[in-house]
mmCIF file of C-alpha atoms in Angstrom:
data_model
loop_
_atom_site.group_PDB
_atom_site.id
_atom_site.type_symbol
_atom_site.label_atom_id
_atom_site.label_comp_id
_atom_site.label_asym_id
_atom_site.label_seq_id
_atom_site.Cartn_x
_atom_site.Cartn_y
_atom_site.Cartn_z
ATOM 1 C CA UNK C 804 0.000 0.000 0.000
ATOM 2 C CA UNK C 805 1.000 3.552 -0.990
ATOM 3 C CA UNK C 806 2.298 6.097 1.926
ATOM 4 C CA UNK C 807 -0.533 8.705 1.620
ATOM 5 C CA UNK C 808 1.897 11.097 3.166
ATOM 6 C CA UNK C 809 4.364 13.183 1.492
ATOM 7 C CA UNK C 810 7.677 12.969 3.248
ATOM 8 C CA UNK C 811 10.472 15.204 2.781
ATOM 9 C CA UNK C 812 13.382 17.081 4.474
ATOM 10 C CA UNK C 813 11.802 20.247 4.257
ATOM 11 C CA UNK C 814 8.835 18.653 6.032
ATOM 12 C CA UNK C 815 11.154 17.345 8.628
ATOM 13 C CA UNK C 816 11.857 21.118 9.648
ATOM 14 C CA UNK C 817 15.093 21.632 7.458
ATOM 15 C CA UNK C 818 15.225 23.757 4.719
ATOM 16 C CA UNK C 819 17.944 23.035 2.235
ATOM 17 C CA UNK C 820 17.513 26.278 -0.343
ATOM 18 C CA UNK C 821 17.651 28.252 2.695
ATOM 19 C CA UNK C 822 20.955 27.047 3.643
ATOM 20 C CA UNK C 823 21.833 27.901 0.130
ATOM 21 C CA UNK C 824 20.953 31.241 0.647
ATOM 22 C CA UNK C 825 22.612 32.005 3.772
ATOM 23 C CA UNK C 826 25.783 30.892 1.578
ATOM 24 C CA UNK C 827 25.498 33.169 -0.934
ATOM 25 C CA UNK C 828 24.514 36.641 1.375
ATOM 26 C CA UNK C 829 27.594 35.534 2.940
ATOM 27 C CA UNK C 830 30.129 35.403 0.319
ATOM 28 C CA UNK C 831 30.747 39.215 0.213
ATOM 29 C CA UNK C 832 31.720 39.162 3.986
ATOM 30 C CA UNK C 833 34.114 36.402 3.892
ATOM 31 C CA UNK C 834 35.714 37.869 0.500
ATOM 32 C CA UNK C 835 37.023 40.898 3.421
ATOM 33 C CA UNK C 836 38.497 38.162 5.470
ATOM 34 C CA UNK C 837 41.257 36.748 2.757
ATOM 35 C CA UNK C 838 44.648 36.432 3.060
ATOM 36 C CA UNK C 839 48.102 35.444 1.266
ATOM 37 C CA UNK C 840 47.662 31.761 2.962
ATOM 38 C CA UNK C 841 43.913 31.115 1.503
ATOM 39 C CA UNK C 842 44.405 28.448 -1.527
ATOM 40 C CA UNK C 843 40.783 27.766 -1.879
ATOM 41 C CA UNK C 844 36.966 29.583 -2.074
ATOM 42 C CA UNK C 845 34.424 28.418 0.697
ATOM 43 C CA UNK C 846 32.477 25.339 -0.325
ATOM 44 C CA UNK C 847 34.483 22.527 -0.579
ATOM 45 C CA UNK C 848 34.780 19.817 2.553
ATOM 46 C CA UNK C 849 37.668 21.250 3.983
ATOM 47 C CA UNK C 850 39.733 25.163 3.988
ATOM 48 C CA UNK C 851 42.800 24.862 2.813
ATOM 49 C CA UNK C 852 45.361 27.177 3.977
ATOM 50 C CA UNK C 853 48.891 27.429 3.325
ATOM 51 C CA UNK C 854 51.615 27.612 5.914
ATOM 52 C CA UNK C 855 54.094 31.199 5.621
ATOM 53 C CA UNK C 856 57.352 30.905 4.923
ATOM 54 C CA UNK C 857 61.047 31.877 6.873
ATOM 55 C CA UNK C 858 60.256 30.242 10.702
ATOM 56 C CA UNK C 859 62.908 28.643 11.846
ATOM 57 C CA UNK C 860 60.836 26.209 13.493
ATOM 58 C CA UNK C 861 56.762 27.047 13.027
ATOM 59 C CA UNK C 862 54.518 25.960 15.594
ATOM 60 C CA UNK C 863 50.818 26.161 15.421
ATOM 61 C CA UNK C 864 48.852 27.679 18.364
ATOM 62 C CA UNK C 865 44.549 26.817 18.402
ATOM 63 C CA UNK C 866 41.842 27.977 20.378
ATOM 64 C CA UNK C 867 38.742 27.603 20.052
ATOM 65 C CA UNK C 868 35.569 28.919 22.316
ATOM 66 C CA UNK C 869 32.054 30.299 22.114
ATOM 67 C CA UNK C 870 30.264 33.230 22.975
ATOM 68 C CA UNK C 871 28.236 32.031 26.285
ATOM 69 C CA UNK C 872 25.132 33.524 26.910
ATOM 70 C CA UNK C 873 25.696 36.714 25.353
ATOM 71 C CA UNK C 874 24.111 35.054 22.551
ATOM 72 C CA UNK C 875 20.532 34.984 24.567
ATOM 73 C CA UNK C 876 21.351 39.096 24.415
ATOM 74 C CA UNK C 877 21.651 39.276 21.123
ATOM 75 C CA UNK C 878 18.158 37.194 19.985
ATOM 76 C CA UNK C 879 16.624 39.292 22.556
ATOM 77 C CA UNK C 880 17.768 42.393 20.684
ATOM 78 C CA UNK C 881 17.364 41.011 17.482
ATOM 79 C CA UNK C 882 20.730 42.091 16.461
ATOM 80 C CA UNK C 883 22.684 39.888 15.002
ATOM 81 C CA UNK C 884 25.678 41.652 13.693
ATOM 82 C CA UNK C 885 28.354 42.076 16.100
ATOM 83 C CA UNK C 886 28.283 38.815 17.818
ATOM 84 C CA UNK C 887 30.428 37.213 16.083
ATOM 85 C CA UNK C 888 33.296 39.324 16.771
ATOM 86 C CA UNK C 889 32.834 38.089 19.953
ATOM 87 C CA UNK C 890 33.183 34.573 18.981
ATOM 88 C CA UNK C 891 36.525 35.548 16.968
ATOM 89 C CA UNK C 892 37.790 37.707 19.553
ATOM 90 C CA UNK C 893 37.666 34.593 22.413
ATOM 91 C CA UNK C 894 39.876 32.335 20.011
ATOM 92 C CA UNK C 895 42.080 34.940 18.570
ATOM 93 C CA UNK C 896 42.835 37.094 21.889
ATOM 94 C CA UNK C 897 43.747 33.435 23.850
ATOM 95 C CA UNK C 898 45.880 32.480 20.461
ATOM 96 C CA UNK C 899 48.027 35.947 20.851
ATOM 97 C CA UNK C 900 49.116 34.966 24.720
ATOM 98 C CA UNK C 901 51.337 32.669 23.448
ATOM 99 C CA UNK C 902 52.446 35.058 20.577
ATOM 100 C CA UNK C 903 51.034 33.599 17.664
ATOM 101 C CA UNK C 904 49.682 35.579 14.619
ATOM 102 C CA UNK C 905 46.141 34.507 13.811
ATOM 103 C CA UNK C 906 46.130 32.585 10.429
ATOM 104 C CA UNK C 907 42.368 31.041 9.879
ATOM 105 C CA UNK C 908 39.229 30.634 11.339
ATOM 106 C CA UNK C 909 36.472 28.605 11.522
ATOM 107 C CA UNK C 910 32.867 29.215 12.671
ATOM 108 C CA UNK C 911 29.703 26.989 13.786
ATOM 109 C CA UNK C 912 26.408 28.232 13.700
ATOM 110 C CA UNK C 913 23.606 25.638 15.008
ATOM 111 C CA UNK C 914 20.247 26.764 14.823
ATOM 112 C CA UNK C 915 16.744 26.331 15.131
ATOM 113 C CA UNK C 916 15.513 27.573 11.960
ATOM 114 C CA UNK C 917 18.143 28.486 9.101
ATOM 115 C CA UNK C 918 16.551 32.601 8.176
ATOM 116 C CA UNK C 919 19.270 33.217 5.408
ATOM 117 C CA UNK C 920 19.299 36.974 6.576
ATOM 118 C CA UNK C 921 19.991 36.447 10.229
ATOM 119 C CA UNK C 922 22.481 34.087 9.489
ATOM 120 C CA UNK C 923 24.569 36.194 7.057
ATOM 121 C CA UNK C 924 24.084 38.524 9.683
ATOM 122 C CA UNK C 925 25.985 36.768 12.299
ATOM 123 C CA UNK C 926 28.667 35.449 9.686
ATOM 124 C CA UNK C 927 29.045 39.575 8.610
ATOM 125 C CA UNK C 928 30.541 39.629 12.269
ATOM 126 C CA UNK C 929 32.682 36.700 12.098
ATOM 127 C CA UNK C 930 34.399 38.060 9.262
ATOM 128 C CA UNK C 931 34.482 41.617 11.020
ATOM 129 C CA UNK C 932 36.328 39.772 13.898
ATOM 130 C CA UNK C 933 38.542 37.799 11.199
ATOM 131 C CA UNK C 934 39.227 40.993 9.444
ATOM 132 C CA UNK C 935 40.460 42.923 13.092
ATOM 133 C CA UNK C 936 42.904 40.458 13.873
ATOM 134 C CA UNK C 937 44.250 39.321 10.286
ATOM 135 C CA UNK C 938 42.391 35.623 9.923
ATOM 136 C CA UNK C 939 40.607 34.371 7.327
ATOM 137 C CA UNK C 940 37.227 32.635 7.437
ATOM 138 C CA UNK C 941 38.314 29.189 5.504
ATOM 139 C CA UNK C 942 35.122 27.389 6.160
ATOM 140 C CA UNK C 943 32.353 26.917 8.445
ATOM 141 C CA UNK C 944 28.941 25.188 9.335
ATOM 142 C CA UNK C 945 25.335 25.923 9.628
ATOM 143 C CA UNK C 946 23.128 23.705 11.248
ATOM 144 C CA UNK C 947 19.195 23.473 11.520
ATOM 145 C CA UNK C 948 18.527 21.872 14.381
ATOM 146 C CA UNK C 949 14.679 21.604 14.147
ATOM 147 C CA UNK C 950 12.913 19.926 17.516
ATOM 148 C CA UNK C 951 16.341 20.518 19.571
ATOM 149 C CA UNK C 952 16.018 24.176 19.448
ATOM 150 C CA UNK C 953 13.396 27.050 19.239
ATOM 151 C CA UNK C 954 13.086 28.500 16.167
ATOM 152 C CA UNK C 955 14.310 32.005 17.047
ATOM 153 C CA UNK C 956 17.382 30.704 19.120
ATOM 154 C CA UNK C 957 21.062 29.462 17.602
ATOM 155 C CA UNK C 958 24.429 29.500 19.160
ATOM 156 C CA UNK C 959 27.492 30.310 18.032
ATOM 157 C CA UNK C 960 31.428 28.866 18.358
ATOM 158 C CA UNK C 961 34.527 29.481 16.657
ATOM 159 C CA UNK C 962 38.173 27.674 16.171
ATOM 160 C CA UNK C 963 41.103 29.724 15.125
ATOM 161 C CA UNK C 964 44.915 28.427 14.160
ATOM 162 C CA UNK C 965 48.075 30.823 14.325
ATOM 163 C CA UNK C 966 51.511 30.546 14.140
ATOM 164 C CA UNK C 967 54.655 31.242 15.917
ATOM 165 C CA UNK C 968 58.481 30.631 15.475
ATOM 166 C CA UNK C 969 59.341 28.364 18.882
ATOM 167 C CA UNK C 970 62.073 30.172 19.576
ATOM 168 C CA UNK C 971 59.337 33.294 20.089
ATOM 169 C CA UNK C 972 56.330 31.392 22.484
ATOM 170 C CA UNK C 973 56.036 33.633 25.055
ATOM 171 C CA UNK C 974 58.022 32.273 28.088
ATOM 172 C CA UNK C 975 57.249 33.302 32.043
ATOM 173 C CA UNK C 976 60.008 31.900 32.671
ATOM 174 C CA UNK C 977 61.888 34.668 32.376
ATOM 175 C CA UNK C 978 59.448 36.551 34.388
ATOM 176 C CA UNK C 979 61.529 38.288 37.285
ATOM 177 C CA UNK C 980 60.226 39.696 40.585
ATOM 178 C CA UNK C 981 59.339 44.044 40.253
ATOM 179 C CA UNK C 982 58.783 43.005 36.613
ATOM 180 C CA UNK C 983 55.865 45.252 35.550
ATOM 181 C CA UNK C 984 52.037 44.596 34.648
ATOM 182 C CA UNK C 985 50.121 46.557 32.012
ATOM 183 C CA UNK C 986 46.404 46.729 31.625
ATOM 184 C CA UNK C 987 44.822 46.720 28.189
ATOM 185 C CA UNK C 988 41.455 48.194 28.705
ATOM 186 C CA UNK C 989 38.275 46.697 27.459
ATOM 187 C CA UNK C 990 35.469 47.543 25.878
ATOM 188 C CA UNK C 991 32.959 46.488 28.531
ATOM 189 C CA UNK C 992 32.209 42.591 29.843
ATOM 190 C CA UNK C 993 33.238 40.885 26.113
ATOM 191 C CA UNK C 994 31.965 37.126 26.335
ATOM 192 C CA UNK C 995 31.754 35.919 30.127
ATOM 193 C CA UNK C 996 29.615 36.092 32.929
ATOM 194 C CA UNK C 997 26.275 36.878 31.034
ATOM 195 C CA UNK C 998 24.298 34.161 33.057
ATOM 196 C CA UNK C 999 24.812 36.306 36.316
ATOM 197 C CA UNK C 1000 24.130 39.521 34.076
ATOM 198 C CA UNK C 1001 20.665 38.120 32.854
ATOM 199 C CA UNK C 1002 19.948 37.419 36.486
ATOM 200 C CA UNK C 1003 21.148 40.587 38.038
ATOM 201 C CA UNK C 1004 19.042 42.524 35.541
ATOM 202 C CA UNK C 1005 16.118 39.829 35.505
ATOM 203 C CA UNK C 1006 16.424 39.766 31.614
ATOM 204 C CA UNK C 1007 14.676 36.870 31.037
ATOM 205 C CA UNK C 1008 11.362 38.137 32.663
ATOM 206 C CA UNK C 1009 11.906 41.376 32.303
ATOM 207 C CA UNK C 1010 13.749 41.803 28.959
ATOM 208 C CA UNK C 1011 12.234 45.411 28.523
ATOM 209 C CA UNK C 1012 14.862 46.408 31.730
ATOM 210 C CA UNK C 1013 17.412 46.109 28.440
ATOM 211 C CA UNK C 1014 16.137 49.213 26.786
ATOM 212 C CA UNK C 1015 15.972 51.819 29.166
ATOM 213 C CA UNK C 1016 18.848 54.308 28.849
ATOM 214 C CA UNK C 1017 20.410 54.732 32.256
ATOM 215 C CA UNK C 1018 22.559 57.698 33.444
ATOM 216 C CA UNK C 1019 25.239 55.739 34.859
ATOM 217 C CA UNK C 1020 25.472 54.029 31.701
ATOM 218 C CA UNK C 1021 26.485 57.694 30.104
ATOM 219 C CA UNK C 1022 22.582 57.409 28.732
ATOM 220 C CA UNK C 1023 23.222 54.244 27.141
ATOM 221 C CA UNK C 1024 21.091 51.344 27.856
ATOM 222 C CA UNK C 1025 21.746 48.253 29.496
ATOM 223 C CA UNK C 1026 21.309 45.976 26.068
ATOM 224 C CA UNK C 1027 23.700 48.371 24.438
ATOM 225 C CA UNK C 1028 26.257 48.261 27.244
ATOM 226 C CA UNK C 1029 26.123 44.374 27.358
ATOM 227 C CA UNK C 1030 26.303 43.806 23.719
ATOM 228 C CA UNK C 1031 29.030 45.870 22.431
ATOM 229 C CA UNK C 1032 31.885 43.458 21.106
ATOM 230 C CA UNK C 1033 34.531 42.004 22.615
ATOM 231 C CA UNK C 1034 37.808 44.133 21.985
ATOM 232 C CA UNK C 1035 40.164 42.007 19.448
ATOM 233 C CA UNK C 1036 43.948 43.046 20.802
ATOM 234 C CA UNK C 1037 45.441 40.767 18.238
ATOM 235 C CA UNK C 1038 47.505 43.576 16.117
ATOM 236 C CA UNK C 1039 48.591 45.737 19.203
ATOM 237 C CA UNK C 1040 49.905 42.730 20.572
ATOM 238 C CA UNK C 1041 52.055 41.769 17.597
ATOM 239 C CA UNK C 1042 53.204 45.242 17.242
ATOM 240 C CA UNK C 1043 54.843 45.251 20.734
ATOM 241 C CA UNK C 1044 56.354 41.515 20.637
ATOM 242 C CA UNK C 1045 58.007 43.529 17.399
ATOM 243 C CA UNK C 1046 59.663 45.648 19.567
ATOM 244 C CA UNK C 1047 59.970 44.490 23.093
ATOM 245 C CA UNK C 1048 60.120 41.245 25.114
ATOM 246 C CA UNK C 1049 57.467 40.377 26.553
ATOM 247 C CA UNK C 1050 57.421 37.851 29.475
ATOM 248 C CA UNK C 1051 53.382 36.832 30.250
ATOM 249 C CA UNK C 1052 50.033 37.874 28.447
ATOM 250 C CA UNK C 1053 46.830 36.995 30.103
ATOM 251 C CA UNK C 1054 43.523 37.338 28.117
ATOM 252 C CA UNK C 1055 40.843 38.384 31.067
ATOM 253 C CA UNK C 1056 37.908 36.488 30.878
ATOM 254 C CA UNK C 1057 35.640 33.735 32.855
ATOM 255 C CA UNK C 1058 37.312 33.880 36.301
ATOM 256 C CA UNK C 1059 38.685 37.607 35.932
ATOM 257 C CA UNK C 1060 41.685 38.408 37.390
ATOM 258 C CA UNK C 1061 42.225 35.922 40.263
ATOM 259 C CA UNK C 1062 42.104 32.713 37.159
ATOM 260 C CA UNK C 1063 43.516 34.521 34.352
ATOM 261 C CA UNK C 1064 46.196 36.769 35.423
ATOM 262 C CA UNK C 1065 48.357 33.503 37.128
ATOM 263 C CA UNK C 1066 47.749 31.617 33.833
ATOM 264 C CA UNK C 1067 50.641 33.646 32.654
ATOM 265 C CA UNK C 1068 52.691 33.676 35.689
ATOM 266 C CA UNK C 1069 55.522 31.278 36.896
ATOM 267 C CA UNK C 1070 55.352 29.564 40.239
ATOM 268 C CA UNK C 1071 56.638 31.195 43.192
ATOM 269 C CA UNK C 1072 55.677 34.664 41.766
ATOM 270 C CA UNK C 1073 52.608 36.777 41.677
ATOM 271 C CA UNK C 1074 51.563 39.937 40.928
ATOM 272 C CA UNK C 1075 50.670 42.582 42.930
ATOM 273 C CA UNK C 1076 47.237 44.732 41.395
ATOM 274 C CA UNK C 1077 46.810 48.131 42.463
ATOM 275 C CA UNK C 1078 42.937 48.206 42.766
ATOM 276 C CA UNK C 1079 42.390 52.210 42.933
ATOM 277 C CA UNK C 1080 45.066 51.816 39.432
ATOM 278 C CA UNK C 1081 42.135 49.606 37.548
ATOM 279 C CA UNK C 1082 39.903 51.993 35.689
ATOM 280 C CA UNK C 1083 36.323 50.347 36.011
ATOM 281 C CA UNK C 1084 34.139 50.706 33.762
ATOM 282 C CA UNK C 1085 30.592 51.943 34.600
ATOM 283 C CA UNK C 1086 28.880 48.602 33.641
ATOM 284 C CA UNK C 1087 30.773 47.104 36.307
ATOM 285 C CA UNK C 1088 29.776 49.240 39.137
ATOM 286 C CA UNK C 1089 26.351 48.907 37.975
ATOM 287 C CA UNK C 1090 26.231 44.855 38.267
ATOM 288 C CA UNK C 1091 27.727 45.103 41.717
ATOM 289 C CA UNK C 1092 25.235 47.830 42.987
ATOM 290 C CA UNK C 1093 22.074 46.245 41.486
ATOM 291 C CA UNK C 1094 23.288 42.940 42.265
ATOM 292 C CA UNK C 1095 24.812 43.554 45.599
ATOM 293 C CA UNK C 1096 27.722 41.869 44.612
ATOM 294 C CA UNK C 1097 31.146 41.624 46.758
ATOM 295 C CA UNK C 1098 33.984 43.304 45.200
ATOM 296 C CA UNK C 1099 36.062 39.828 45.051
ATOM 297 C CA UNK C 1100 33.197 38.141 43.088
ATOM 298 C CA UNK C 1101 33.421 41.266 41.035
ATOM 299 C CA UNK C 1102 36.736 40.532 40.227
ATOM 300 C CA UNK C 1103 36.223 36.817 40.265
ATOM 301 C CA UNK C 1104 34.136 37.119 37.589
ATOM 302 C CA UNK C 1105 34.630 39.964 35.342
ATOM 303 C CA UNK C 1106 37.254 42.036 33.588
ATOM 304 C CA UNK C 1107 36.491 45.009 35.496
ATOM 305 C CA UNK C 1108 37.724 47.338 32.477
ATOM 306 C CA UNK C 1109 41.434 45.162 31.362
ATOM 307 C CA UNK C 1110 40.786 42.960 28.724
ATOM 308 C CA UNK C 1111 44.415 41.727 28.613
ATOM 309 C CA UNK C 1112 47.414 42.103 30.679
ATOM 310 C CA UNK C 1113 51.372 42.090 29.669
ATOM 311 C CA UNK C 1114 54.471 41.861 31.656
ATOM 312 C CA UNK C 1115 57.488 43.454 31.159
ATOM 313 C CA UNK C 1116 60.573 43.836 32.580
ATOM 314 C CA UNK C 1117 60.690 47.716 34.295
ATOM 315 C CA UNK C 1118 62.788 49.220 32.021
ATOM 316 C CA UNK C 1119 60.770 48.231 28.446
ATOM 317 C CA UNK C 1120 57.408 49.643 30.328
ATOM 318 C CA UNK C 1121 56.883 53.169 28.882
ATOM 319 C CA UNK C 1122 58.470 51.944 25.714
ATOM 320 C CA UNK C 1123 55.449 49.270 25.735
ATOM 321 C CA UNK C 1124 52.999 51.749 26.878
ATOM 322 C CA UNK C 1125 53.827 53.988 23.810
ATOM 323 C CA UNK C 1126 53.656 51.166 20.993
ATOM 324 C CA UNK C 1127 50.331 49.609 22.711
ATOM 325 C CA UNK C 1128 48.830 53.385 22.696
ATOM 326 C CA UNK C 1129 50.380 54.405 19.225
ATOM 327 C CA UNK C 1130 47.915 50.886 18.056
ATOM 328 C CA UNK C 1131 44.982 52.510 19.815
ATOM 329 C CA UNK C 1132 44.790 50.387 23.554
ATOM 330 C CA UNK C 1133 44.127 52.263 26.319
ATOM 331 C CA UNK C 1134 47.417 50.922 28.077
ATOM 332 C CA UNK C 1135 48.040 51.465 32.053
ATOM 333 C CA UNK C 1136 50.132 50.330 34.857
ATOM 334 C CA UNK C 1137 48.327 48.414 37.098
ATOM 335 C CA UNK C 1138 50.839 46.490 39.219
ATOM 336 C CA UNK C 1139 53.955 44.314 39.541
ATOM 337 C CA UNK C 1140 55.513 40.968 39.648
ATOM 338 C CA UNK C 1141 56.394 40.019 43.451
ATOM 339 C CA UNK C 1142 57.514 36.929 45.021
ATOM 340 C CA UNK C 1143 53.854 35.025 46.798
ATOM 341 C CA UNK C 1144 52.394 31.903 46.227
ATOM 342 C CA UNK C 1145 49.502 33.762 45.913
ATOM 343 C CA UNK C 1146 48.674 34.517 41.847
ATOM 344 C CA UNK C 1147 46.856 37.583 42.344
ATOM 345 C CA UNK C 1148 47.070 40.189 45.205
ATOM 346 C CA UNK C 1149 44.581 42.879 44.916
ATOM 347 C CA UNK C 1150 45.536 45.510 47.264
#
């Protein structure tokens, strides 16, 4: 006997042309993104890429990370734009700590419906991010996850290669006590701790709390505050290893200074962060005061206004401060390197 009943992918919830679609909307945003190592256009199984030439001894550096609940913002907001320089930023700023230049990235969009427009959208960021710090988009993936997700959500994650000579990985080894750290400011909380934001603010019952402008906010709103991009520090960076030595880079994120500063940092030293030195920005205060949050989960947490921090030895500091300023960071001293088991002191 017949089926009577017309089956078909489409049917299923997926929607092949759309995919198609999304593709070609695309294709002008990733064209931005290419480099002297792309060998092939987008479309084929794989990205090929090739290697540079003239390292002694190359060594290639991944990373590869998400953009947390941030995203939740962004479908909220229906903007769709920006957040994936945030995924871009997460793989390319952890890449750079060990010095390596960003070469290619990769980007994974699952989804609950495929809408061709949102999802060139969200690519038109990627390549944004990709164009900031130097990568090129090689290939990527979109995914229609009918029944598994609402139709208005997706998610987004990235995966990024660079490359370094060996004989240039950034070693903290050669980190030495009164050796000086400089803050690289953000631009507000980049990609972590949006789960205690949403709460704090009681987003998801009270998304219309996003749009109000508030005065602390410098008339902004909250929804513009949360969702501007993560700052990509990828070509200040390799403008100062061009010129100085640098001995530890920590990219602030998910655990805030007290995980991510040691991360760079050798054992039996610490370093010593002058609080009243660390220009907050006003987001921050705000969590804390609506949130009644202590000032160590603050900084447990958060950035707190330094999106990256770089040791160098005492001498090379206002030589580093000038080439990170000259490539547009709002660079600072914050503290020093000190002998403590401890990996951060806040004092």
């Amino acid at each position: 006997m017949k089926n009577s009943r017309s089956e078909s992918y489409a049917a299923a919830g997926v929607d092949i042309t759309a995919g198609y679609k999304a593709v070609e909307l695309m294709k002008k945003h990733i064209a931005r993104t290419k480099n002297e190592g792309c060998l092939d256009d987008l479309g084929g199984f794989g990205g090929c890429f090739g290697l540079p030439m003239g390292l002694e001894e190359p060594v290639l550096v991944s990373g590869t990370d998400g953009c947390g609940t941030k995203v939740k913002l962004a479908i909220l907001m229906d903007k769709h734009d920006t957040i994936g320089i945030d995924a871009v930023a997460m793989c390319v700023n952890d890449i750079i700590c060990c010095g390596a230049k960003p070469l290619f990235f990769l980007d994974y969009i699952a989804c609950g419906k495929n809408i061709p427009e949102k999802i060139a959208a969200i690519v038109s960021g990627v390549c944004e991010g990709c164009v900031q710090s130097g990568a090129a988009l090689i290939g990527g993936e979109t995914a229609e996850h009918p029944g598994l997700m609402p139709t208005e959500d997706y998610d987004l994650a990235g995966f990024a290669v660079g490359i370094v000579d060996k004989k240039k990985i950034i070693d903290n080894k050669k980190m030495n006590e009164g050796d000086v750290v400089i803050a690289l400011a953000s631009t507000g909380i980049h990609s972590n701790g949006f789960s205690l934001c949403r709460k704090v603010f009681d987003i998801d019952n009270n998304p219309a709390s996003l749009y109000t402008p508030n005065e602390k906010l410098g008339g902004k709103s909250v929804a513009e505050a949360l969702l501007t991009p993560t700052r990509i520090y990828v070509k200040s960076i390799l403008a100062l290893l061009d010129k100085i030595e640098v001995k530890g880079i920590s990219h602030i994120t998910g655990g805030g200074f007290y995980e991510n500063i040691p991360r760079s940092i050798p054992e039996g030293l610490g370093a010593k962060i002058d609080k009243s030195a660390v220009k907050v920005l006003p987001i921050f205060d705000l969590i804390a005061e609506v949130g009644g949050i202590p000032e160590r989960d603050m900084f447990n947490t958060y950035n707190m206004g330094v999106g990256m921090s770089v040791v160098v030895a005492p001498e090379d500091a206002e030589s580093a401060l000038k080439i990170l300023r000259e490539n547009g960071e709002n660079a600072y001293v914050i503290g020093e390197i000190i002998k403590s088991e401890d990996g951060v002191v806040l004092c």
